[in-house]
Coordinates of C-alpha atoms and ligand atoms in Angstrom, one line a residue:
M1 CA -0.1 -0.2 0.0
S2 CA 1.5 3.4 -1.0
G3 CA 1.6 6.4 1.9
E4 CA -1.3 7.8 -0.2
D5 CA -3.4 5.0 0.8
R6 CA -2.8 5.0 3.5
L7 CA -5.4 8.8 4.6
N8 CA -9.1 7.8 4.6
R9 CA -9.7 11.2 3.0
P10 CA -12.9 13.2 4.0
G11 CA -14.3 16.6 3.6
P12 CA -14.0 18.9 0.1
A13 CA -13.4 17.4 -3.7
R14 CA -10.2 16.2 -4.8
G15 CA -8.8 17.5 -8.1
A16 CA -6.6 20.7 -8.8
G17 CA -6.6 22.8 -6.4
A18 CA -7.6 20.4 -3.8
Y19 CA -5.4 19.2 -0.4
D20 CA -6.0 17.0 2.4
V21 CA -3.7 19.8 4.9
I22 CA -2.3 23.1 4.2
V23 CA 0.6 24.3 6.2
V24 CA 0.5 27.6 5.6
G25 CA 5.0 29.2 6.9
A26 CA 7.8 26.9 6.0
G27 CA 9.3 27.9 9.2
L28 CA 10.4 25.4 11.5
A29 CA 6.6 24.5 12.2
G30 CA 6.1 24.2 8.1
L31 CA 9.0 22.5 7.0
Y32 CA 8.4 19.8 10.1
A33 CA 4.5 19.4 10.0
L34 CA 5.2 19.2 5.6
H35 CA 7.6 15.9 6.4
R36 CA 5.4 14.7 9.5
L37 CA 2.6 14.3 7.4
R38 CA 3.7 13.8 4.7
G39 CA 4.3 10.2 6.0
L40 CA 0.4 10.3 7.2
G41 CA 0.0 9.6 3.4
A42 CA -1.5 13.3 3.6
R43 CA -1.0 15.4 0.4
T44 CA -0.2 18.3 2.0
L45 CA 0.9 21.8 0.5
V46 CA 2.9 24.4 2.4
L47 CA 2.1 28.4 1.4
E48 CA 5.0 30.3 2.2
A49 CA 5.0 34.4 2.0
A50 CA 9.1 34.4 1.5
D51 CA 10.9 33.7 -1.5
G52 CA 12.9 30.8 0.2
V53 CA 12.3 28.6 4.2
G54 CA 13.1 29.9 7.2
G55 CA 11.0 31.5 8.8
T56 CA 12.0 33.4 11.5
W57 CA 15.7 32.7 10.4
Y58 CA 15.2 33.9 7.4
W59 CA 14.2 37.1 8.1
N60 CA 16.0 38.1 10.8
R61 CA 19.1 39.0 9.4
Y62 CA 20.4 41.7 11.8
P63 CA 23.8 41.9 13.0
G64 CA 24.4 39.4 15.7
A65 CA 21.2 37.5 14.9
R66 CA 21.9 34.0 17.1
C67 CA 20.0 31.2 19.4
D68 CA 19.8 31.7 22.4
V69 CA 19.2 27.6 23.3
E70 CA 21.9 25.6 22.4
S71 CA 22.7 25.1 19.5
V72 CA 22.9 20.8 19.8
F73 CA 18.8 21.0 21.6
Y74 CA 17.8 24.0 18.9
S75 CA 17.4 21.4 16.4
Y76 CA 15.2 18.8 15.6
S77 CA 15.1 15.6 17.3
F78 CA 13.1 13.7 15.0
S79 CA 15.5 12.2 12.3
P80 CA 18.3 10.4 13.9
E81 CA 19.7 10.8 11.8
L82 CA 20.6 14.9 10.1
Q83 CA 21.5 15.6 14.6
Q84 CA 24.2 13.0 13.7
E85 CA 25.0 14.4 10.2
W86 CA 24.3 18.3 11.3
Q87 CA 27.7 20.2 12.4
W88 CA 26.3 22.8 15.2
T89 CA 30.0 25.0 15.3
E90 CA 29.3 26.8 18.0
R91 CA 27.7 26.5 21.1
Y92 CA 24.7 29.9 20.6
A93 CA 24.6 29.0 16.1
G94 CA 24.8 32.6 13.9
Q95 CA 21.8 33.4 12.0
P96 CA 23.5 31.7 8.9
E97 CA 24.0 28.2 10.1
I98 CA 20.1 27.2 12.2
L99 CA 19.3 29.8 8.1
R100 CA 21.3 27.0 6.3
Y101 CA 20.7 24.2 8.7
L102 CA 16.5 25.3 7.5
E103 CA 17.6 24.5 3.9
H104 CA 19.4 21.6 4.1
V105 CA 16.2 20.3 6.3
A106 CA 13.9 20.9 3.1
D107 CA 16.2 19.4 1.4
R108 CA 17.2 16.2 3.0
F109 CA 13.6 15.1 2.9
D110 CA 12.9 16.2 -0.3
L111 CA 10.5 19.5 1.9
R112 CA 10.4 21.9 -1.4
R113 CA 8.7 20.2 -4.3
D114 CA 4.5 20.8 -2.4
I115 CA 6.3 24.6 -0.9
R116 CA 5.3 26.9 -2.9
L117 CA 7.8 30.3 -1.7
N118 CA 6.2 33.8 -2.4
T119 CA 2.6 32.9 -1.8
R120 CA 1.0 34.9 1.0
V121 CA -1.9 34.1 2.5
T122 CA -5.0 36.4 2.6
A123 CA -8.0 34.5 4.2
A124 CA -8.3 31.2 5.0
H125 CA -12.2 30.8 5.7
Y126 CA -14.0 27.0 6.3
D127 CA -16.6 25.7 4.3
E128 CA -19.8 23.4 6.2
A129 CA -21.3 22.4 3.3
A130 CA -17.5 21.1 1.5
G131 CA -16.1 20.6 5.1
G132 CA -12.8 21.7 4.1
W133 CA -11.3 24.6 3.7
R134 CA -11.3 27.4 1.3
I135 CA -8.1 29.4 1.3
R136 CA -6.8 32.6 -1.2
T137 CA -3.8 33.2 -1.5
H138 CA -2.4 37.4 -2.0
D139 CA -2.4 35.9 -5.8
G140 CA -6.5 35.3 -5.9
T141 CA -6.2 32.3 -6.3
T142 CA -8.2 29.9 -4.0
L143 CA -7.5 26.3 -2.9
T144 CA -9.2 23.9 -1.0
A145 CA -8.6 21.4 2.4
S146 CA -9.8 19.6 4.5
Y147 CA -7.2 20.7 7.0
C148 CA -5.2 23.7 8.0
V149 CA -2.1 24.1 9.4
M150 CA -1.6 27.3 11.0
A151 CA 2.1 27.4 11.0
T152 CA 2.2 30.9 11.0
G153 CA 4.7 32.2 13.9
C154 CA 4.3 33.5 16.9
L155 CA 7.2 36.7 15.9
S156 CA 6.5 36.7 12.8
R157 CA 4.7 40.2 12.0
S158 CA 6.6 42.6 13.6
Q159 CA 5.9 45.9 15.1
S160 CA 6.4 49.8 14.7
P161 CA 6.9 52.6 16.5
G162 CA 4.4 55.3 15.3
L163 CA 6.6 57.7 15.3
E164 CA 6.3 60.9 13.6
G165 CA 8.3 62.3 10.8
L166 CA 10.2 58.6 10.7
D167 CA 8.4 58.4 6.6
D168 CA 10.3 61.4 6.0
F169 CA 13.4 60.7 7.3
G170 CA 16.2 61.4 4.9
G171 CA 19.2 58.3 6.0
S172 CA 18.4 55.1 5.9
V173 CA 15.5 53.1 8.3
H174 CA 16.3 49.3 9.3
R175 CA 14.4 46.9 10.8
T176 CA 15.7 43.5 12.1
A177 CA 13.4 41.3 11.4
R178 CA 13.4 42.1 8.2
W179 CA 16.8 43.1 7.7
P180 CA 18.3 42.8 3.8
H181 CA 20.1 40.0 2.7
E182 CA 23.5 41.8 1.7
G183 CA 23.7 43.2 5.1
V184 CA 24.7 46.8 6.3
D185 CA 27.6 49.2 5.5
F186 CA 27.4 51.6 9.2
S187 CA 31.1 52.7 8.7
G188 CA 31.4 56.0 9.5
R189 CA 27.4 56.3 10.0
R190 CA 25.6 57.9 13.0
V191 CA 23.3 55.4 14.0
A192 CA 20.4 55.3 15.9
V193 CA 19.1 52.7 17.3
I194 CA 14.9 52.1 18.2
G195 CA 14.7 49.8 21.6
T196 CA 16.3 46.8 24.0
G197 CA 15.5 43.6 23.1
S198 CA 16.7 40.5 23.1
S199 CA 17.5 41.6 18.8
A200 CA 18.3 44.9 19.7
I201 CA 21.3 44.1 22.3
Q202 CA 22.8 41.4 20.3
A203 CA 22.9 43.0 16.5
I204 CA 24.3 46.6 19.6
P205 CA 27.3 45.2 20.3
L206 CA 28.1 44.6 16.1
I207 CA 26.8 47.1 14.5
A208 CA 28.9 49.9 17.3
D209 CA 32.4 48.0 15.3
Q210 CA 31.4 49.3 12.8
A211 CA 29.4 52.7 13.2
A212 CA 31.0 56.3 13.7
R213 CA 28.4 56.3 16.2
L214 CA 25.9 53.9 18.1
T215 CA 22.8 56.1 19.5
V216 CA 20.3 53.3 21.7
F217 CA 17.6 54.7 22.8
Q218 CA 16.0 53.1 25.2
R219 CA 12.2 52.7 27.0
T220 CA 12.2 49.8 29.5
P221 CA 15.8 48.2 31.2
N222 CA 16.4 44.3 30.0
F223 CA 17.5 42.2 32.2
S224 CA 20.0 39.9 30.1
L225 CA 23.1 37.9 31.1
P226 CA 26.6 36.5 29.5
A227 CA 25.9 34.1 26.5
R228 CA 29.0 32.6 27.2
N229 CA 29.2 31.5 22.9
R230 CA 31.8 29.3 21.6
P231 CA 32.4 27.8 19.0
L232 CA 31.6 23.7 19.6
D233 CA 34.2 21.0 20.4
P234 CA 33.9 18.4 17.4
A235 CA 35.0 16.1 20.7
E236 CA 32.6 17.7 22.8
L237 CA 29.4 17.9 20.2
T238 CA 30.7 13.9 20.0
R239 CA 30.4 13.0 22.9
V240 CA 25.7 15.1 22.9
K241 CA 26.0 13.0 19.5
K242 CA 26.7 10.2 21.6
R243 CA 24.1 11.5 23.8
Y244 CA 20.7 12.3 21.9
P245 CA 18.7 9.7 22.4
H246 CA 18.9 10.2 26.7
L247 CA 19.6 14.2 26.7
R248 CA 16.3 14.2 23.7
E249 CA 14.1 12.7 26.4
L250 CA 15.1 14.5 29.1
A251 CA 14.6 17.7 27.1
R252 CA 11.2 16.6 25.9
N253 CA 9.9 15.9 29.9
S254 CA 11.6 18.7 30.8
A255 CA 10.4 22.2 31.8
F256 CA 11.5 23.9 28.9
G257 CA 12.1 22.0 26.6
V258 CA 16.3 21.6 27.6
P259 CA 17.8 18.8 29.6
Q260 CA 17.0 19.5 32.7
A261 CA 17.4 17.0 35.6
P262 CA 13.8 16.3 36.4
D263 CA 15.0 17.2 40.3
T264 CA 15.5 21.1 39.8
P265 CA 14.9 23.0 40.8
S266 CA 14.5 23.3 44.9
G267 CA 13.5 25.3 47.6
S268 CA 12.4 29.0 48.4
A269 CA 15.2 31.2 48.4
L270 CA 14.1 32.9 51.2
A271 CA 14.7 29.4 52.8
A272 CA 18.6 30.3 51.4
S273 CA 21.5 32.9 53.3
P274 CA 23.0 35.5 51.8
E275 CA 26.3 33.6 50.4
E276 CA 24.1 29.8 49.3
R277 CA 22.2 32.1 47.2
A278 CA 25.6 34.5 45.6
A279 CA 27.0 30.5 45.4
R280 CA 24.2 29.4 43.2
Y281 CA 23.7 33.0 40.9
G282 CA 26.6 33.0 41.2
A283 CA 26.8 30.0 38.6
A284 CA 23.5 30.6 37.3
W285 CA 25.7 34.5 35.9
D286 CA 27.9 31.9 34.7
A287 CA 26.4 29.0 33.4
G288 CA 25.5 31.1 29.9
S289 CA 22.3 30.7 29.8
L290 CA 18.5 31.8 30.2
F291 CA 17.8 28.8 31.5
G292 CA 20.3 28.1 35.2
F293 CA 18.3 30.7 36.7
S294 CA 14.6 28.8 37.6
D295 CA 17.7 25.7 37.6
T296 CA 18.7 27.5 41.1
Y297 CA 14.9 28.1 43.5
S298 CA 11.2 27.1 42.9
D299 CA 10.0 30.3 44.0
L300 CA 11.7 33.7 41.6
I301 CA 8.5 33.7 39.2
T302 CA 6.3 33.1 42.6
D303 CA 6.6 35.5 45.1
E304 CA 8.1 39.0 44.9
S305 CA 11.0 38.6 47.7
A306 CA 12.2 35.3 46.6
N307 CA 12.2 36.7 43.5
E308 CA 13.5 40.1 44.3
T309 CA 16.9 38.2 45.2
A310 CA 17.6 37.6 42.1
G311 CA 16.5 40.6 41.0
D312 CA 19.1 42.2 43.0
Y313 CA 22.0 39.0 42.0
V314 CA 21.8 40.1 38.5
R315 CA 21.6 44.4 38.5
A316 CA 24.3 44.5 40.6
R317 CA 26.6 42.5 38.0
I318 CA 25.2 44.9 35.0
R319 CA 26.3 47.4 37.7
E320 CA 29.5 46.3 37.6
A321 CA 29.8 46.4 34.6
I322 CA 30.2 50.0 33.0
R323 CA 31.8 52.5 34.4
D324 CA 30.1 55.4 34.0
P325 CA 27.8 55.0 37.2
A326 CA 24.9 56.8 35.7
T327 CA 25.0 55.3 32.7
A328 CA 25.5 52.3 35.0
D329 CA 21.6 53.5 36.3
R330 CA 19.9 53.7 33.0
L331 CA 21.2 50.3 32.1
T332 CA 19.8 48.2 35.8
P333 CA 16.5 46.6 35.4
R334 CA 13.3 48.2 37.9
H335 CA 10.9 48.4 35.7
H336 CA 9.7 44.5 36.4
P337 CA 10.2 41.6 38.4
F338 CA 13.3 39.4 36.7
G339 CA 12.1 36.8 34.6
T340 CA 9.2 38.6 33.8
K341 CA 10.1 39.9 30.0
R342 CA 11.8 37.2 27.8
L343 CA 15.7 37.5 29.8
C344 CA 18.2 38.1 26.3
L345 CA 21.6 36.5 26.6
D346 CA 24.3 38.8 25.2
S347 CA 27.6 38.5 24.3
G348 CA 29.0 41.9 24.5
Y349 CA 26.3 43.9 25.2
Y350 CA 26.3 45.6 28.6
D351 CA 30.7 46.3 27.8
T352 CA 29.8 48.1 24.2
F353 CA 28.4 50.9 27.0
N354 CA 31.9 52.0 27.9
R355 CA 32.7 52.6 24.0
S356 CA 33.2 56.1 23.9
H357 CA 31.8 56.8 20.7
V358 CA 28.6 54.7 21.6
A359 CA 25.7 56.7 24.1
L360 CA 22.4 56.0 25.4
V361 CA 19.7 57.8 25.7
D362 CA 16.5 57.2 28.1
L363 CA 13.1 57.7 26.7
R364 CA 11.5 58.0 30.5
S365 CA 12.8 60.9 32.0
S366 CA 13.2 62.4 28.0
P367 CA 10.5 60.5 25.4
L368 CA 11.5 60.6 21.8
V369 CA 8.8 63.2 19.3
R370 CA 10.0 63.4 16.2
V371 CA 12.0 62.2 13.5
T372 CA 13.0 64.9 11.8
R373 CA 15.0 64.4 7.7
N374 CA 18.2 63.9 9.5
S375 CA 17.7 63.7 13.6
I376 CA 16.0 62.2 16.5
V377 CA 14.5 64.1 18.9
T378 CA 13.5 64.2 22.6
T379 CA 11.7 66.6 24.9
A380 CA 15.8 66.9 25.9
D381 CA 17.4 66.7 23.1
E382 CA 18.0 66.2 19.3
H383 CA 20.5 63.3 18.0
R384 CA 21.6 63.3 14.6
V385 CA 21.6 60.6 12.7
D386 CA 22.8 59.1 9.6
S387 CA 20.7 55.4 9.8
I388 CA 18.0 54.4 12.2
V389 CA 17.7 50.9 13.3
L390 CA 13.8 49.5 14.6
A391 CA 14.4 46.6 17.4
T392 CA 10.6 47.6 18.3
G393 CA 9.4 44.2 18.7
F394 CA 6.6 42.4 18.0
D395 CA 2.6 41.5 17.6
A396 CA 3.3 38.6 19.4
M397 CA 1.5 35.3 19.5
T398 CA -1.4 36.4 18.0
G399 CA -0.8 39.5 15.2
A400 CA -0.1 36.4 11.9
L401 CA -2.7 34.8 13.1
L402 CA -5.3 37.7 12.9
A403 CA -3.7 39.7 10.2
L404 CA -5.4 36.7 8.1
D405 CA -9.2 36.7 8.0
I406 CA -10.1 33.4 9.3
R407 CA -13.6 32.0 9.2
G408 CA -15.1 29.8 11.1
R409 CA -19.1 28.6 11.0
A410 CA -21.1 30.5 10.2
G411 CA -18.6 33.3 9.3
R412 CA -17.4 33.9 12.6
T413 CA -13.8 35.5 12.5
L414 CA -11.5 34.9 13.7
R415 CA -11.1 38.2 15.3
A416 CA -14.0 37.7 17.1
A417 CA -14.0 35.2 18.1
W418 CA -10.5 36.5 19.9
A419 CA -11.8 40.2 20.4
N420 CA -11.2 39.8 24.2
G421 CA -7.7 37.9 24.4
P422 CA -6.9 34.5 22.2
R423 CA -9.5 31.6 23.8
T424 CA -8.1 28.7 22.7
Y425 CA -8.5 25.0 23.2
L426 CA -4.3 23.7 24.6
G427 CA -3.3 26.9 22.6
L428 CA -4.7 24.6 19.7
A429 CA -7.6 24.6 18.4
V430 CA -10.4 26.7 18.8
A431 CA -14.6 26.9 19.1
G432 CA -16.1 27.3 15.8
F433 CA -12.8 26.4 13.7
P434 CA -13.0 22.6 13.3
N435 CA -10.6 21.5 11.6
L436 CA -8.1 24.6 12.3
F437 CA -4.6 23.7 14.5
L438 CA -2.4 25.9 15.6
I439 CA 1.4 25.1 16.1
T440 CA 2.7 26.6 19.2
G441 CA -1.0 28.9 20.3
P442 CA -1.9 30.6 22.6
G443 CA -2.3 28.3 25.7
S444 CA 0.8 26.2 25.3
P445 CA 3.9 26.8 26.0
S446 CA 4.7 27.7 22.9
V447 CA 8.1 30.8 23.4
L448 CA 8.3 30.5 26.9
S449 CA 10.3 26.7 25.7
N450 CA 12.7 25.9 23.3
M451 CA 10.5 26.3 20.6
I452 CA 11.0 23.6 17.8
V453 CA 10.4 20.7 21.5
S454 CA 7.4 22.5 21.3
I455 CA 7.0 22.6 17.7
E456 CA 7.3 18.8 17.0
Q457 CA 4.8 18.4 20.2
H458 CA 2.4 19.9 18.3
V459 CA 3.6 18.8 14.5
D460 CA 3.1 14.3 16.6
W461 CA -0.1 15.8 18.1
I462 CA -1.8 17.3 14.6
A463 CA -0.3 14.7 13.1
D464 CA -1.7 11.5 15.4
A465 CA -5.4 13.0 15.3
I466 CA -5.7 13.6 11.5
Q467 CA -4.6 9.4 11.1
W468 CA -7.6 9.0 14.3
L469 CA -9.9 10.5 12.2
S470 CA -9.0 9.4 9.1
R471 CA -9.2 5.2 11.2
R472 CA -12.4 6.3 12.3
A473 CA -13.3 8.2 8.8
A474 CA -14.9 10.9 10.7
V475 CA -14.6 14.4 8.8
S476 CA -13.8 16.9 11.6
L477 CA -12.6 18.3 15.0
E478 CA -13.8 20.3 16.8
A479 CA -12.8 22.3 20.3
A480 CA -15.7 22.2 22.3
D481 CA -16.4 25.4 23.8
E482 CA -16.4 23.9 27.2
A483 CA -13.5 22.4 26.9
E484 CA -12.2 25.9 25.6
T485 CA -13.7 28.2 28.6
A486 CA -12.0 25.4 31.1
W487 CA -8.4 25.6 29.9
T488 CA -8.6 29.3 28.7
A489 CA -9.7 30.2 32.7
H490 CA -6.7 27.5 33.8
V491 CA -3.9 29.3 31.5
D492 CA -5.6 32.4 33.4
A493 CA -4.5 30.5 37.0
L494 CA -1.2 29.8 36.6
S495 CA 0.1 33.0 35.2
A496 CA -1.8 34.4 38.0
A497 CA -0.8 32.4 40.0
T498 CA 3.4 33.7 39.0
L499 CA 4.5 37.4 38.7
L500 CA 4.4 36.9 34.9
P501 CA 1.3 38.6 34.9
R502 CA 2.8 41.9 36.3
A503 CA 5.2 43.0 33.2
A504 CA 4.7 45.6 30.0
S505 CA 5.6 42.7 28.1
W506 CA 5.0 41.2 24.6
W507 CA 4.0 37.7 26.3
T508 CA 1.2 40.9 27.8
G509 CA 0.2 42.3 24.1
A510 CA 1.0 45.3 26.2
N511 CA 3.7 46.5 24.2
V512 CA 0.5 46.0 21.5
A513 CA -2.0 50.0 21.4
G514 CA -5.5 48.3 21.9
K515 CA -4.3 44.5 22.2
P516 CA -5.8 42.6 25.1
R517 CA -3.7 42.7 27.6
V518 CA -3.9 38.0 28.2
F519 CA -0.5 36.4 29.7
M520 CA -0.3 34.4 26.8
P521 CA 1.4 31.1 26.7
Y522 CA 0.5 28.8 29.1
P523 CA 3.4 28.5 32.3
G524 CA 3.1 25.2 33.5
G525 CA 5.9 23.9 31.3
L526 CA 6.4 22.1 29.1
K527 CA 6.2 18.9 30.2
S528 CA 2.5 19.0 32.2
Y529 CA 1.2 20.4 29.5
R530 CA 2.5 17.6 27.4
D531 CA 1.1 15.1 29.1
T532 CA -2.4 17.1 29.6
C533 CA -2.4 16.5 25.5
D534 CA -1.1 12.2 25.8
A535 CA -4.2 12.4 28.0
V536 CA -6.7 14.2 26.0
A537 CA -5.3 12.3 23.5
D538 CA -6.1 8.6 24.8
D539 CA -9.4 9.5 26.1
G540 CA -10.9 9.5 22.6
Y541 CA -10.0 13.9 22.5
R542 CA -11.7 15.1 25.2
G543 CA -13.2 18.5 25.2
F544 CA -12.8 17.9 21.2
I545 CA -16.4 17.0 18.9
V546 CA -15.9 14.6 16.2
T547 CA -17.3 15.0 13.8
Ligands
N01_1 O1 11.2 43.0 20.6 P1 11.6 43.1 23.1 P2 12.5 42.1 20.4 N1 9.3 53.2 21.2 O2 9.6 43.7 22.6 C1 11.2 49.0 22.5 C2 12.8 36.8 20.3 N2 13.6 37.0 20.1 O3 12.7 41.3 18.5 O4 10.5 47.7 26.5 C3 10.8 53.6 21.9 O5 11.6 42.1 23.3 C4 10.6 48.1 23.2 O6 10.6 49.1 24.8 P3 9.3 48.5 25.7 C5 12.7 37.0 22.1 O7 12.2 35.6 22.5 C6 15.1 36.1 19.8 O8 14.1 42.2 21.3 O9 8.5 48.2 25.7 N3 11.0 52.1 21.9 C7 12.0 47.1 24.0 O10 13.3 47.4 23.8 C8 12.8 37.8 21.8 O11 11.3 38.5 23.7 C9 16.8 36.2 20.3 O12 9.3 49.5 26.7 C10 10.4 51.2 21.7 C11 11.8 46.8 22.5 O13 12.1 48.2 21.0 C12 11.3 38.4 21.4 O14 12.2 37.5 20.0 C13 16.7 37.2 19.6 C14 8.8 51.2 20.7 C15 11.9 45.9 21.6 O15 12.0 44.2 21.5 C16 11.4 39.5 20.9 O16 12.4 40.5 21.3 C17 15.8 38.1 18.8 C18 8.9 52.8 21.0 N4 7.0 53.3 20.3 C19 14.7 38.6 19.3 N5 7.9 50.7 20.5 C20 17.1 34.3 20.2 O17 17.9 34.8 20.8 C21 8.8 48.9 21.0 N6 10.2 49.6 21.7 C22 17.1 33.6 19.4

């Protein structure tokens, strides 16, 4: 029996332009979804707006862009052969290397023949009569599919700061999230960077290496930890490869999707002596890992006083890295508890402010007013610049989905369904939108975890569900209203028990004007989430309506 015969096909009539599954996006999630669904014999097509694969790693080509989960774990685990073949060269691989890896994956698994590039999806409408999805693309083409999988990425819709006068600026304007493929030469130029999130923190040291003068416009200082990036020693890589089966298993069953001993962290930070705390925090600081502090004490993210102990430690380390006390003061994060905005990993970020041609402008004391032909004006000063770099973030998690015209039963739009914030069942499905699956959607661990591990878990779960439906000749799977309500309340309750909603972060939508303020990802950890998803499936897709 050929693979094609293995899937029973419900839904719209077959023919040209008719698929079992249409996947939107050819990033990390879309590539694996195509491979996995093809393995089921599902006729699958991936639609991608860019002219290449890679998603976030296709677009974010700014200087210094690199992963902040170790490359050996920020990589697919689905193919033992792939993980043995690929040679990562750095502890944290740079964007060009990650993009090469994803292009290799596309070639190695012969994915390109089912990926349509330069194809922007504009609408996805559920066709109740046909029992499937009609997908419209930018050139007016309509395709149909039984299932639609949104692999649109959590950080793919970039945010403009809405700066008055920006269009009249006479110099060059660059967005970190849409960096020119040929790169940008800042030699001899006066450069402004607006924003101090992960993107800016990675780019600033490299831009400073080139620019004649660099002015960083900061609204909120962030907590950034040293990455301690380094070339990967081949012997170390071999050791990891030998232990991959065990390490991947640990990662899958961890809170964040990286191999962690199951028994960490332990105890309250408040029960430890100052010396013990300093020793643990020192080890976390030296580890060069986003997750180092989560391995120290169990109450850093739930207890304000415990959190302060870690925050104070990191603030002290930041201050000691910067020579000028006034600059150190402005770079010291005080506006949110430690870890309630995504931590950054940097290579020389704070030291960059010790360079004589680098200046920091604090937008809290002197907000931006406007951009002129050749300057940026704040309430305190006018700064002459030749180039502006916008590192101003994303309309995260919901932005890429709501930019599409998605309609479910009775023509109800996703925008209406999510008017007060995203509501999902397991972050995977939305009531009233049958056979629509979200990958790493709101309500799933998603951006709080190693994204590749979460992506593989979602894709596997979706593929298993599609196969299960096919075996029963069922035509649709749809989240029940009550299940969605209960899950959304559960995610809210979990986040309310932490300090996470306190920060004005992109996790809560606070960075986008008018966006409902809801803590979007599931904060209960990947392991417990995975167990819940598995239990739902084992229980005949409890909470879903199967037709
Ligand atoms: O975006 P951000 P990012 N005027 O939202 C400021 C992932 N990522 O692209 O904090 C002035 O974090 C804004 O200020 P404030 C990672 O998950 C990963 O840097 O809102 N400033 C903030 O400083 C990360 O968390 C890697 O007050 C304005 C900055 O712009 C996520 O992507 C690398 C402004 C935006 O920071 C997003 O990171 C890069 C305005 N009008 C990114 N509007 C890896 O290492 C916004 N800002 C894998």
